Amino acid sequence: MEGSGGGMRIAVCGDDRAVRQELSCLIRKQAKDADILAYQSGKGMARAGQEFGISFLDIKMGDVSGMELARRIREQERRAGHRSIII
């Protein structure tokens, strides 16, 4: 996982390392104090059990697709009573 900061928590989840790193760099340019955590798989992100203000999800991943992960996030948020941004 990548990240440290203290501002908004942002997740970047995708199976392509170069894309994760590039997206993390682009986010860092816009939100210098963001806490960016990068995950290689949907299963890894789900297992981490973290809450994020924004999640960037790859649609096609080997184990859990970005669409399935988004559904899981929304279900957890419904129970917790809050809503994040999913891209």
mmCIF file of C-alpha atoms in Angstrom:
data_model
loop_
_atom_site.group_PDB
_atom_site.id
_atom_site.type_symbol
_atom_site.label_atom_id
_atom_site.label_comp_id
_atom_site.label_asym_id
_atom_site.label_seq_id
_atom_site.Cartn_x
_atom_site.Cartn_y
_atom_site.Cartn_z
ATOM 1 C CA MET A 1 0.000 0.000 0.000
ATOM 2 C CA GLU A 2 1.088 3.520 -0.678
ATOM 3 C CA GLY A 3 0.210 6.600 1.256
ATOM 4 C CA SER A 4 0.520 8.912 4.179
ATOM 5 C CA GLY A 5 -0.681 12.390 4.815
ATOM 6 C CA GLY A 6 -3.574 13.225 7.031
ATOM 7 C CA GLY A 7 -6.152 14.778 4.722
ATOM 8 C CA MET A 8 -8.920 13.006 2.856
ATOM 9 C CA ARG A 9 -8.526 9.230 2.575
ATOM 10 C CA ILE A 10 -8.487 8.107 -1.065
ATOM 11 C CA ALA A 11 -8.304 4.530 -2.379
ATOM 12 C CA VAL A 12 -6.821 3.522 -5.719
ATOM 13 C CA CYS A 13 -7.616 -0.094 -6.582
ATOM 14 C CA GLY A 14 -6.482 -1.860 -9.734
ATOM 15 C CA ASP A 15 -4.390 -4.800 -10.845
ATOM 16 C CA ASP A 16 -2.002 -2.732 -13.030
ATOM 17 C CA ARG A 17 0.791 -1.321 -10.862
ATOM 18 C CA ALA A 18 1.800 1.381 -13.363
ATOM 19 C CA VAL A 19 -1.782 2.674 -13.547
ATOM 20 C CA ARG A 20 -2.100 2.669 -9.734
ATOM 21 C CA GLN A 21 1.122 4.663 -9.419
ATOM 22 C CA GLU A 22 0.215 7.141 -12.165
ATOM 23 C CA LEU A 23 -3.254 7.745 -10.744
ATOM 24 C CA SER A 24 -1.804 8.172 -7.246
ATOM 25 C CA CYS A 25 0.639 10.786 -8.610
ATOM 26 C CA LEU A 26 -2.148 12.674 -10.387
ATOM 27 C CA ILE A 27 -4.243 12.689 -7.212
ATOM 28 C CA ARG A 28 -1.265 13.859 -5.147
ATOM 29 C CA LYS A 29 -0.825 16.868 -7.493
ATOM 30 C CA GLN A 30 -4.425 17.930 -6.802
ATOM 31 C CA ALA A 31 -4.680 16.953 -3.136
ATOM 32 C CA LYS A 32 -1.246 17.238 -1.560
ATOM 33 C CA ASP A 33 -2.455 16.338 1.945
ATOM 34 C CA ALA A 34 -4.561 13.333 0.874
ATOM 35 C CA ASP A 35 -3.918 9.956 2.445
ATOM 36 C CA ILE A 36 -3.738 7.700 -0.629
ATOM 37 C CA LEU A 37 -3.866 3.938 -0.194
ATOM 38 C CA ALA A 38 -3.331 1.741 -3.252
ATOM 39 C CA TYR A 39 -4.566 -1.834 -3.538
ATOM 40 C CA GLN A 40 -3.648 -4.441 -6.141
ATOM 41 C CA SER A 41 -6.957 -6.292 -5.890
ATOM 42 C CA GLY A 42 -10.574 -5.804 -4.967
ATOM 43 C CA LYS A 43 -10.274 -8.635 -2.477
ATOM 44 C CA GLY A 44 -7.319 -6.896 -0.797
ATOM 45 C CA MET A 45 -9.158 -3.596 -0.537
ATOM 46 C CA ALA A 46 -12.286 -5.267 0.841
ATOM 47 C CA ARG A 47 -10.241 -7.235 3.365
ATOM 48 C CA ALA A 48 -8.497 -4.053 4.587
ATOM 49 C CA GLY A 49 -11.835 -2.761 5.910
ATOM 50 C CA GLN A 50 -10.907 0.905 5.489
ATOM 51 C CA GLU A 51 -13.319 3.781 4.831
ATOM 52 C CA PHE A 52 -12.505 6.303 2.092
ATOM 53 C CA GLY A 53 -13.894 9.642 0.960
ATOM 54 C CA ILE A 54 -13.131 8.710 -2.657
ATOM 55 C CA SER A 55 -12.406 5.305 -4.224
ATOM 56 C CA PHE A 56 -10.984 4.874 -7.729
ATOM 57 C CA LEU A 57 -11.819 1.310 -8.803
ATOM 58 C CA ASP A 58 -10.637 -0.629 -11.848
ATOM 59 C CA ILE A 59 -13.634 -2.324 -13.460
ATOM 60 C CA LYS A 60 -11.865 -5.539 -14.520
ATOM 61 C CA MET A 61 -9.758 -7.211 -11.857
ATOM 62 C CA GLY A 62 -9.055 -10.895 -11.413
ATOM 63 C CA ASP A 63 -10.690 -11.715 -8.103
ATOM 64 C CA VAL A 64 -13.372 -9.118 -7.311
ATOM 65 C CA SER A 65 -14.416 -6.692 -10.060
ATOM 66 C CA GLY A 66 -14.632 -2.974 -9.432
ATOM 67 C CA MET A 67 -18.407 -3.178 -9.870
ATOM 68 C CA GLU A 68 -18.711 -5.906 -7.225
ATOM 69 C CA LEU A 69 -16.417 -3.975 -4.893
ATOM 70 C CA ALA A 70 -18.539 -0.829 -5.401
ATOM 71 C CA ARG A 71 -21.665 -2.817 -4.440
ATOM 72 C CA ARG A 72 -19.939 -4.069 -1.293
ATOM 73 C CA ILE A 73 -18.809 -0.545 -0.371
ATOM 74 C CA ARG A 74 -22.343 0.837 -0.854
ATOM 75 C CA GLU A 75 -23.822 -1.917 1.317
ATOM 76 C CA GLN A 76 -21.361 -1.167 4.137
ATOM 77 C CA GLU A 77 -22.083 2.550 3.794
ATOM 78 C CA ARG A 78 -25.837 1.979 3.971
ATOM 79 C CA ARG A 79 -25.385 0.188 7.280
ATOM 80 C CA ALA A 80 -23.033 2.906 8.577
ATOM 81 C CA GLY A 81 -25.215 5.790 7.367
ATOM 82 C CA HIS A 82 -22.736 7.623 5.142
ATOM 83 C CA ARG A 83 -21.833 7.775 1.448
ATOM 84 C CA SER A 84 -18.532 8.219 -0.378
ATOM 85 C CA ILE A 85 -17.579 8.972 -3.977
ATOM 86 C CA ILE A 86 -16.812 5.942 -6.167
ATOM 87 C CA ILE A 87 -15.130 6.413 -9.535
#
